XYZ file of C-alpha atoms in Angstrom:
391
model
C -0.160 -0.056 -0.021
C 2.692 2.203 -0.154
C 3.352 4.897 -2.775
C 6.734 3.438 -3.359
C 8.301 -0.177 -2.100
C 11.091 -2.019 -3.201
C 10.862 -4.746 -6.011
C 11.436 -7.374 -3.530
C 8.420 -6.123 -2.054
C 5.985 -6.203 -4.255
C 7.194 -10.002 -5.159
C 5.949 -11.693 -1.813
C 3.140 -14.017 -2.669
C 3.009 -15.535 1.106
C 0.019 -16.456 2.780
C -2.301 -13.602 5.356
C -2.230 -15.517 8.527
C -4.317 -14.297 11.708
C -4.306 -10.353 13.169
C -2.838 -8.563 14.720
C 0.597 -10.242 15.260
C 1.046 -11.778 11.632
C -0.694 -10.010 8.683
C 1.611 -9.615 6.095
C 3.251 -6.030 5.455
C 3.434 -4.784 1.647
C 2.090 -2.781 -1.076
C 1.622 -5.742 -2.585
C -0.643 -7.637 0.130
C -3.666 -5.413 -0.349
C -3.089 -3.969 -4.192
C -1.240 -6.149 -6.017
C -2.941 -9.585 -3.962
C -5.885 -10.395 -5.589
C -7.245 -12.564 -2.610
C -10.257 -10.345 -1.450
C -9.983 -12.010 2.718
C -6.340 -10.774 2.593
C -7.330 -7.019 1.682
C -9.754 -7.264 4.345
C -7.531 -8.435 6.736
C -5.349 -5.461 6.307
C -7.987 -2.826 5.733
C -8.717 -4.352 9.675
C -5.621 -4.018 10.466
C -4.996 -0.554 9.161
C -8.179 0.372 11.381
C -6.815 -1.009 13.579
C -3.634 1.246 14.201
C -5.554 4.391 13.678
C -7.844 3.366 16.699
C -4.969 2.825 18.412
C -3.487 6.129 17.675
C -6.436 7.728 17.686
C -7.018 6.672 21.325
C -3.006 6.498 22.419
C -2.818 9.837 21.551
C -6.105 11.932 23.633
C -5.217 9.254 26.897
C -1.565 10.904 26.396
C -2.370 14.193 25.585
C -5.154 14.552 28.197
C -2.894 13.332 31.459
C -0.664 15.451 30.294
C -3.119 18.371 30.460
C -4.425 16.767 33.876
C -0.235 16.261 35.442
C 0.315 19.730 34.851
C -2.745 21.079 35.553
C -2.956 19.346 38.868
C 0.811 20.202 39.856
C -0.316 23.936 39.658
C 1.736 24.598 36.406
C 0.554 28.066 35.263
C 1.053 29.283 38.913
C 5.453 28.261 37.959
C 8.237 30.739 38.590
C 10.482 31.106 35.545
C 13.180 28.821 37.827
C 10.576 25.807 37.737
C 9.198 26.446 34.449
C 10.920 23.297 32.696
C 10.227 21.090 35.424
C 9.112 17.894 34.158
C 10.129 18.025 30.891
C 12.983 14.273 30.772
C 10.075 13.446 32.980
C 7.256 13.574 29.767
C 10.439 12.391 27.578
C 10.886 9.396 29.723
C 7.354 8.790 30.002
C 6.700 8.161 25.949
C 9.040 5.438 26.244
C 9.532 3.849 29.339
C 5.888 1.518 29.141
C 7.515 -0.738 26.171
C 7.824 -3.277 28.354
C 3.688 -3.826 27.440
C 5.233 -4.432 24.555
C 5.312 -7.799 25.607
C 1.699 -8.625 26.458
C 0.724 -9.034 22.530
C 3.330 -12.078 22.613
C 1.497 -13.951 24.913
C -1.647 -13.483 23.899
C -0.850 -13.830 20.171
C 1.748 -16.671 19.884
C 3.340 -16.698 16.507
C 3.810 -20.236 14.713
C 6.934 -22.286 14.837
C 8.406 -22.676 11.157
C 9.322 -26.519 10.613
C 12.456 -25.913 8.861
C 14.103 -23.015 11.387
C 16.961 -21.155 9.894
C 20.296 -21.186 10.358
C 21.565 -18.374 12.533
C 23.999 -17.235 10.650
C 21.440 -16.265 7.540
C 20.499 -13.570 10.826
C 23.949 -11.815 11.050
C 24.304 -8.803 9.079
C 20.865 -7.337 9.603
C 21.421 -8.244 13.677
C 25.200 -6.006 13.072
C 22.635 -3.007 11.651
C 19.822 -3.393 12.915
C 22.106 -2.862 16.625
C 23.308 0.285 15.540
C 19.648 1.281 13.784
C 17.385 0.370 16.939
C 19.762 3.053 19.635
C 19.824 5.428 16.670
C 16.213 5.511 16.906
C 15.949 5.181 20.644
C 17.927 8.654 20.388
C 15.620 10.034 17.869
C 12.876 9.343 20.372
C 14.191 10.271 23.262
C 15.341 13.388 21.450
C 12.048 14.437 20.135
C 10.290 14.228 23.398
C 12.548 16.152 25.314
C 11.953 18.891 22.617
C 8.567 18.720 22.154
C 8.182 19.046 25.679
C 10.619 22.017 26.154
C 8.436 23.600 22.634
C 5.178 23.965 24.661
C 6.668 25.116 28.034
C 8.421 28.272 26.707
C 5.474 29.137 23.389
C 2.037 30.006 23.257
C 0.711 26.500 22.159
C -0.917 28.232 19.591
C 2.463 28.739 17.849
C 3.846 26.020 19.188
C 1.608 23.772 17.019
C 1.809 25.863 14.149
C 5.609 25.099 14.008
C 5.253 21.056 14.799
C 2.537 21.166 11.662
C 5.548 21.033 9.447
C 6.424 17.499 10.590
C 4.162 16.708 7.492
C 6.262 19.152 4.835
C 9.187 17.302 6.154
C 8.131 13.856 6.402
C 7.314 14.282 2.904
C 11.348 15.700 1.385
C 12.679 12.954 3.850
C 10.173 10.133 2.372
C 10.941 11.579 -1.455
C 14.939 11.338 -0.386
C 15.544 8.359 2.270
C 12.685 5.798 0.783
C 11.957 6.721 -2.722
C 8.433 7.320 -2.623
C 6.325 8.604 -5.482
C 3.392 11.206 -4.583
C 0.256 11.031 -6.817
C -2.150 14.515 -6.985
C -4.194 12.618 -4.308
C -1.187 12.592 -1.406
C -1.133 16.138 -1.590
C -4.640 16.875 -1.408
C -4.558 14.848 1.131
C -0.872 16.103 2.475
C -2.512 19.439 2.198
C -5.722 18.828 4.026
C -3.454 17.379 7.174
C -1.374 20.713 6.717
C -4.711 22.764 7.121
C -5.893 20.325 10.011
C -2.717 20.739 11.779
C -2.573 24.786 11.450
C -6.744 25.153 12.822
C -5.811 23.299 16.243
C -3.693 26.718 17.279
C -6.956 28.029 19.266
C -6.162 24.912 21.417
C -5.399 24.944 25.345
C -2.451 23.508 27.082
C -2.066 22.970 30.664
C 1.566 23.902 31.208
C 1.582 27.265 28.659
C 3.784 29.546 29.586
C 2.773 33.101 30.938
C 4.587 35.816 29.170
C 7.133 36.345 31.804
C 8.110 33.104 31.373
C 8.063 32.664 26.869
C 10.874 32.394 25.447
C 10.174 32.351 21.428
C 13.968 32.268 20.172
C 14.257 28.351 22.206
C 10.632 27.198 22.791
C 10.109 28.078 18.103
C 13.450 26.084 17.472
C 13.112 23.187 20.094
C 9.410 22.921 18.319
C 11.485 23.217 13.928
C 13.700 20.544 15.020
C 11.093 17.787 17.032
C 8.768 18.354 13.599
C 11.707 17.207 11.727
C 13.039 14.754 14.353
C 10.265 13.314 14.213
C 9.642 13.277 10.282
C 13.132 11.523 10.294
C 12.228 8.747 13.193
C 9.096 7.842 10.747
C 10.920 7.518 7.285
C 14.036 5.732 8.561
C 11.165 3.635 10.379
C 9.555 2.612 7.377
C 13.538 2.285 5.474
C 14.593 0.047 8.462
C 10.722 -2.385 7.870
C 12.376 -2.239 3.799
C 15.997 -1.998 3.610
C 16.433 -4.132 6.483
C 14.034 -6.352 7.964
C 11.795 -7.334 4.515
C 15.572 -8.631 3.722
C 16.697 -10.373 6.890
C 12.692 -12.255 6.656
C 13.196 -13.392 3.610
C 16.922 -14.701 3.681
C 15.379 -16.310 6.395
C 12.683 -17.582 4.592
C 9.687 -16.058 6.909
C 6.914 -14.690 6.422
C 6.654 -10.536 7.420
C 4.487 -9.986 10.093
C 2.789 -7.319 12.513
C 5.334 -8.682 14.987
C 8.191 -6.837 13.759
C 6.544 -3.597 14.857
C 6.465 -4.491 18.394
C 10.554 -5.154 17.406
C 10.945 -2.393 15.841
C 9.290 -0.641 18.971
C 11.300 -2.585 21.907
C 14.574 -1.887 21.426
C 14.099 1.651 20.645
C 12.060 2.530 23.125
C 14.487 0.766 25.525
C 16.742 2.805 24.202
C 15.421 5.781 24.568
C 13.843 5.125 28.229
C 17.696 4.922 29.235
C 18.762 8.007 27.464
C 15.639 10.176 29.076
C 15.815 8.309 32.682
C 20.128 9.534 32.218
C 19.404 13.520 31.604
C 16.617 12.944 33.631
C 19.087 12.161 36.725
C 22.360 14.371 35.906
C 19.345 17.216 35.129
C 18.413 16.479 39.193
C 15.127 16.833 38.177
C 14.066 13.229 40.181
C 14.211 15.790 43.243
C 11.204 17.179 41.774
C 9.139 14.087 41.682
C 8.819 13.779 45.228
C 7.519 17.887 45.687
C 4.663 17.077 42.860
C 3.870 13.899 44.077
C 3.156 15.186 47.245
C 1.801 18.456 46.000
C -0.280 17.014 43.436
C -3.986 18.152 44.352
C -6.044 14.988 43.915
C -3.231 12.835 46.035
C -0.335 10.726 45.509
C -2.192 7.756 44.098
C -3.680 10.099 41.691
C -0.559 11.423 40.417
C 0.450 7.323 40.375
C -1.403 6.961 38.118
C -1.474 9.904 35.659
C 1.867 8.936 34.761
C 1.634 5.459 34.484
C -1.766 6.392 32.299
C 0.664 8.161 29.982
C 3.220 5.688 29.648
C 0.693 2.776 28.286
C -1.336 5.535 26.615
C 2.000 6.292 24.752
C 3.374 2.393 23.730
C -0.650 2.329 22.656
C 0.031 5.411 19.942
C 3.717 3.711 19.145
C 2.177 0.561 18.209
C -0.977 2.728 15.937
C 1.872 4.584 14.634
C 4.232 2.277 13.292
C 2.148 0.173 12.233
C 0.972 1.923 9.859
C 4.185 2.502 8.925
C 4.256 -1.378 8.286
C 1.120 -1.592 6.625
C 0.920 1.450 4.575
C 4.257 3.798 4.852
C 5.069 6.680 6.933
C 3.478 9.971 5.017
C 0.341 8.152 5.905
C 1.444 7.450 8.815
C 1.950 11.338 9.865
C -1.075 12.237 8.411
C -3.210 10.206 10.484
C -1.442 11.727 13.667
C -1.656 15.073 13.234
C -5.779 14.776 11.945
C -6.348 13.424 15.427
C -5.463 16.662 17.324
C -9.241 17.964 16.894
C -10.155 15.161 18.684
C -7.679 15.742 21.393
C -8.386 19.708 20.986
C -12.951 19.131 21.404
C -11.657 16.997 24.064
C -9.530 18.697 26.341
C -12.606 21.340 25.772
C -14.782 19.033 27.232
C -12.313 17.647 30.343
C -10.603 21.268 31.378
C -11.063 25.150 31.497
C -8.069 25.983 30.267
C -8.291 29.721 29.829
C -12.155 29.697 28.933
C -11.294 27.388 26.206
C -14.370 26.775 24.306
C -15.513 25.052 20.776
C -14.858 27.452 18.171
C -15.185 27.809 14.126
C -11.212 26.962 14.491
C -12.133 22.969 15.968
C -15.282 22.376 13.574
C -12.738 23.304 10.417
C -10.329 21.705 12.037
C -12.795 18.212 12.496
C -13.454 18.880 8.844
C -10.556 18.937 6.586
C -9.108 15.668 9.307
C -12.225 13.684 7.444
C -11.266 15.365 4.013
C -7.359 14.110 4.521
C -7.909 10.555 5.184
C -10.649 10.884 2.261
C -8.714 11.340 0.626
C -5.965 9.274 0.924
C -8.264 6.323 1.404
C -9.659 7.128 -1.856
C -5.930 7.133 -3.600
C -5.886 3.546 -2.333
C -8.392 2.022 -2.732
C -8.075 3.400 -6.340
C -4.877 1.630 -6.879
C -6.062 -1.880 -5.233
C -9.296 -1.542 -8.110
C -6.308 -0.771 -11.048
C -4.258 -3.594 -9.817
C -7.509 -5.744 -9.295
C -8.504 -4.833 -13.413
C -4.809 -5.710 -15.255
C -4.771 -8.830 -13.072
C -7.722 -10.291 -14.932
């Protein structure tokens, strides 16, 4: 389903097995293969991944707002402005042990003739380099985005952060050799509009005028957008260039289980980096003070932090799953068009600066629907054209 894949992906003719852990990857499985049941399973996986993105991002952002609201972030002074920044970065990756659960619920089928270990050695070397690099990228993105949101008004952060769609398109063309057609451009245009129209969203950790640091916040938001784009494109590149070749060399079927593999090691590296930075900065001393001063009590504080860690893992499974099944561009589009849902939920559950539903939020929902509709139409159109040519 991705716009462009290496030839070895196009020739796969493996059978589908169980969803969600053992579904095949690649454009060929949805567009170039004719099995109706296989196509249906592929679309079901896409819907599940989109649901994970919506649910994970919504819960994580709501709990993040809850955290800043209950720690009275709006009352902080300059010396405590960036309290919790490394903590928020750590929460985005530290829940990775939860990824073991799918392997317990959906055990993979054993191969009757397991491949020799030597066939995996080249890919192991590459992955040993790729995974830590992805983890460092995740940690840097988490820290930069947290810093940006604590430095500039959230509306400005949103406008700058939306540029990730542009960078993902550019990097995808360079790194993944993606080919774009008019429907992808239309989808991207509506997704950019969706991100920009969420500028009226409020945020519990937004700085007051005395705390604003426009230079630091703007550059942090900009580099967070660039790094997130690079992360998605390199995840797709790892799937296409390393993992697919490894599975072919080992005579294994490419399954959704590699999404968990793709997340576990980088999240471990990101957690180690964020935890080390948290300890070096002395931020661990603030955690006890925050817990004791949490308005809803210590138990609510622990639950809010644990809930964020779990929600972020749900989000990452959805995001990386969409890269695996479709492409990094589609994954990024889905991530951005989820923002209006988060914006609406913030209005429902919180009352920051008298935030309310407005024309911008309504327009953002409309452009989000148009964005995903354009991309899905593109995928269905390619599927139909392939079916016609094969009949």
